[in-house]
């Protein structure tokens, strides 16, 4: 709608857009520059992006609440968006392709919608561990033969790890409403864990060099490392099912450039865009109408764990706090 | 009415200092304090109660760990920094200029990349342990860093520079005839150092100890990267924040500040017991000639080897930057070297923008630090007024609080118009970042200048004033030139830290002023270790050039007041 | 107008009272000297005049103006610090030129005046040296030059010549005096050299433990000391505790206590100091150079006593002879001339204490030495 | 064995030569004084003996041992620095105790000895003060105490009493001398006070511009100065450039140049200095106190000249009379006694220059003053 007054520039389709848009995204320079270029070409709208971690985006959007700088927040696990939604930081928007998104892939109120999905997997060093030996399911990680072979990213600061840990608790919690069993499981995992790495790079490095051989992580990253960066990594989708994170996009409340923002929102989740993201950047689309996806997506069967993300969001802080204070063995990590 | 002009002058100097401190330090910090008073049951001390009575005692454990790691860090940094300063300032040998500048390079290490360089060097799969293992055909790596020892090593490595710089500035100010007198009374080299030189350096050592203690208390990267699970207070704050417990985070921050400030008060008490003004008659500064050639070359060799070790992480970063992505994953040693990473970097037409931003931001902030710091320090050391202790504490708060907390404080304070921002919203503008750098590094300049002023005999200022020089003239022409080395030490540190500053930058930067540290972080987040390292190298080179230039330009001036 | 008034000034440092109830009136253009033992408060007083200390109590006035709390740079005083306080980062030239630069003199005049004053202190060849490369005496002269060159209204000199040799000192003294007279500069001078104090000063104030004992011209101080402290502090003196007895016809007779001298001593009534004898008694005071060594022919004369030479000390132009008269050692000065060559330790002599030159003064220090 | 041998030592700072070709032999237990104008190299020489400077050339020996490059802490010398060099971070007690602590004396003895020496320098009440809270003279005494307390083999005192008043100075002098004799400490003393130098020293070396002009006992230096520099530096002297003419029977006649005196002056042959007259001529030298003021009855006597009193200066016990004889001003010292009271500026007098006391010496400084 052309309700905006003033400075909008006429684009090819005759709609009024602001001439600029600000995107906050953790997707990194490569993706962002590519989409900036394509979007600018098509709409003649100047794209500016800030590239930073999703937690940082949340902090920042929160801190800019009185004076929003960003229009679009592209890329973060749905839990982050849920939090932002609860704090009233987002504007609902229902995209034109709403029909192609399964229910789990968007907010019921359309405060956010999913752009890609991230299954969590067990990852192993393919030089040290053969495909046969590798653990096939979550519970196999507790086997004593993996003692001091597991290196995992320190979970509190990592959305991925929080999701995995919470899922482990949730497996029992959804029936019993009691996290005790899940805590017990995590305790055993802790016993096998050699080290919690502070950031992903350290974890990759250590697993690649064989300081440990097993980890748990997000599947697209593992594929990317293996294919793009020559890491000796393979992954296994746990047989009993795995949590699948949804990464999404949302519009910031009181954004200075709302029209242009909507255009961008649409633009980055067209089927072509989704295909590009899958092929070049190892992102699994949420839309069900994307054709010609690469084989690592089509060939992998993902058994998705059935998760009520609401419960997750409500409890995961407490669970993680409990883990941090009571389960994590403080002495263990200082073993050297 | 003021009693007299001298008091009035003190007041005139005090007003701007207080204004800045209240606006940009106290007011934002109060926000944190208020936050910590929020409990589920309303306003109260509940969070503090929780902190101490918490069942799992993780907070207390973290507090204890932080304190003892910080104390050990102070010790370790002093043990490296003071002797190096001594060697490089008391002995002349070929290449002294180069090595003494190289000795401050650890501070140039970009924080995240730097700690990673350490892992690549000394970790279980690191270059050094494996090289030794292969060289001597051992079955196991002989050593590796991690946990507390790792934290300490990294702390000592990056923080000894505070000792090195402040002590270097102070050591030249010591009247050599004092050491001569001690020798003459029969004290050997060692006991002269311990009983005379070292105590006379107290102001400098106190300054450095404070800086190091507080920065270790608030240190983040090292405990986080090297001992992921090890509890220290700064990490607890970070995790509380991530977990969304802002009140708890605030409470922990306040407690951390209280510990740091107690240390400050203790050090102040310690220093004030004695007098360090070299008030001996006339100018005794005949440069001491005593030199024992064997000792000298021993020390010199130690110094040079020390500097080489100190530069190893930089070489590692250089190495990393020359290894293309994906060729050094499972291999123990890298095998492919080229400039691919640099090529990729320089393909970006905007490559120099963050560099430029960082330089401009740091320059603005540091200029502010210089003016403000020198003024404040002068007030603190040479003027008498009520509430000095309070100002002293205010000055140190930005150092006592973790950088993220400072960043958040500024956000709280300036995301709405206030008188302190002249009615503007600062968050989201260019100016918030230089302001943050400025606030963060106030203590650096103030402390190092304090150390220099503490040694200055008052009658020098009196002489100038009795010759008719107004206060400001005296200050410019007499005091400033004499304390210049100390001021420069602090200013350079502030500049270098600003260029590398990450925690506040990430909270406050905007599109128009994205600094270099953010760029490195983003490369890392995209797993481009090589390009991150290449960027790190650019940062290192940049800072090295700045140091070199300032050394050449100011060095000449500072030299004069050293003789 | 640069007269200086100090009204009941007191200065304490914590529990130490450095200056107590000091009243001084120094006239415009006067050359005024502070004398007193180490630690008696001379420097402290100077510093209050210069404005570096504020008196704990009392008022400092220049002319009619209350200066008690005026900052130092507004006082137009030139000061030589006891510890010199040279600017370590400047050359000799820059140190001396500092005060002129502050006064915004043009560069040519600055150069000329600095050159001129450096010549006077014999340091013209050292203009470009760093001050740390000078000897102690050279540094002191830089400090002196720096204070003189600004030709201040008030010159405060805290032992400005203590590290100079006698000859240079002589020259510097004349230079200071010349300047002082030429520009009518009120000068306060602290020195430990009594000859210096006596020969240069218009008036002298004698301090002890923060208290001023006497203010007067050199001759007054020397010849008519107010009490035994002043008498024994300035120059050498023989102090004989005594009680004054018969007084008649302008003459009095004093019996030296403890029977130290065999007979009473005659003194002139007008030589008895008027100040009250606050309980500690009186003493006869006579300078060693006033005493004559006479031969036995005069043994029966008034105030002539027989004695034996105990010690002879050689002090350049003067010879110091210690004569034991009964229980009383008496110090006698005589010139290093022909006569003195006949004196030997152990030989008997007669000393004459001329009654004109004996003063009777109160004792305050309790320690007649 | 603590005799000190200095063999052709030279010390240069850049282009400045502070000490040049110095040869000295100081005996064990001797009290040796360096005299000389400011900047002549006294401190530099002391510092070479203490080991703070290395000679550019030459050798320093203690006894037979070459000490040229031995570090200062191995030399067992005690030094009072011209600038005191007190440790600012220590109290008076700690400063003084430093040397004893280094020697690992037990705490009780340290306390006793420090207390003792502080009493001697009259600072026992100040033991717990920070040194910055002391007056200049008090600081100097701390420096002195610190050097004395270790009872070193060699004591190096660089103007240790310059900031003390005459009385205290006297006491300190005796204390230094007592210690020096008691422990047989070889002492080198720098002072600008000639009376001090003359009365305390066993021997004196007189320096100028880094060169030593004369070494000798006080009497030698005073009575038989080697040249006009030494003569005029030590004490006051009348120097009359003259040419020596007829010599007969142990007597010579000297004509004062430029006809300044109306008649030739008689001098004793044995009073003519032996040292060569390196081209700058000779002078008659006579001390002011050696000259007698005589009455007209002796106007025709040998070496008696008529004159007029030009100036009278009052110097405590001595009076300085300036008499103009023809073109030649002559300085005369006389005691502040009865006689001197009859002297007035402008009145005619007769001066007698006793021939025994006139020395004939070479001139080296070119500036007879
Ligand atoms: N470090 C130095 N650099 C250059 N010249 C120096 C240095 N130290 C001393 N001098 C010069 O050497 C000469 C001798 O100095 P020294 O300190 O020995 O004099 P002094 O005899 O002790 O004089 P004073 O009685 O004034 O203390 C002086 O002219 C001085 O300027
Ligand atoms: N800052 C201070 N704190 C405490 N006491 C002080 C301070 N300054 C001076 N005094 C004391 O005050 C007294 C007077 O000191 P002042 O410096 O005036 O003495 P002075 O007469 O100049 O002595 P000198 O001739 O030794 O220099 C001394 O006993 C000294 O110890
Ligand atoms: Mg004094
Ligand atoms: Mg000297």
Short mmCIF file of N, CA and C and ligand atoms in Angstrom, two decimals, chain C residues 39 42-44 82 158-159 190 192, chain D residues 135-137 163, ligand 3:
data_model
loop_
_atom_site.label_atom_id
_atom_site.label_comp_id
_atom_site.label_asym_id
_atom_site.label_seq_id
_atom_site.Cartn_x
_atom_site.Cartn_y
_atom_site.Cartn_z
N UNK C 39 65.93 23.79 61.71
CA UNK C 39 64.60 23.33 62.13
C UNK C 39 63.82 24.32 62.95
N UNK C 42 62.56 28.81 59.81
CA UNK C 42 62.89 29.84 58.85
C UNK C 42 62.25 29.58 57.49
N UNK C 43 62.48 28.37 56.98
CA UNK C 43 61.93 28.03 55.67
C UNK C 43 60.41 28.11 55.70
N UNK C 44 59.83 27.64 56.77
CA UNK C 44 58.37 27.68 56.87
C UNK C 44 57.86 29.11 56.77
N UNK C 82 65.56 26.23 49.18
CA UNK C 82 66.67 25.57 49.85
C UNK C 82 67.11 24.34 49.06
N UNK C 158 66.58 31.40 50.42
CA UNK C 158 66.74 30.39 51.46
C UNK C 158 68.11 29.73 51.33
N UNK C 159 69.04 30.21 52.08
CA UNK C 159 70.42 29.75 52.01
C UNK C 159 70.91 29.65 50.57
N UNK C 190 67.85 33.91 54.27
CA UNK C 190 68.11 32.92 55.30
C UNK C 190 69.53 32.43 55.13
N UNK C 192 73.11 30.54 57.31
CA UNK C 192 73.71 30.03 58.53
C UNK C 192 75.06 30.66 58.77
N UNK D 135 63.28 19.71 57.98
CA UNK D 135 63.85 20.92 57.40
C UNK D 135 65.16 20.55 56.69
N UNK D 136 65.65 21.50 55.90
CA UNK D 136 66.85 21.23 55.13
C UNK D 136 68.02 20.74 55.99
N UNK D 137 68.25 21.43 57.09
CA UNK D 137 69.37 21.07 57.94
C UNK D 137 69.16 19.72 58.61
N UNK D 163 74.34 23.18 55.40
CA UNK D 163 73.06 23.78 55.77
C UNK D 163 72.83 23.85 57.27
MG1 LIG E 3 65.16 25.55 55.85
#
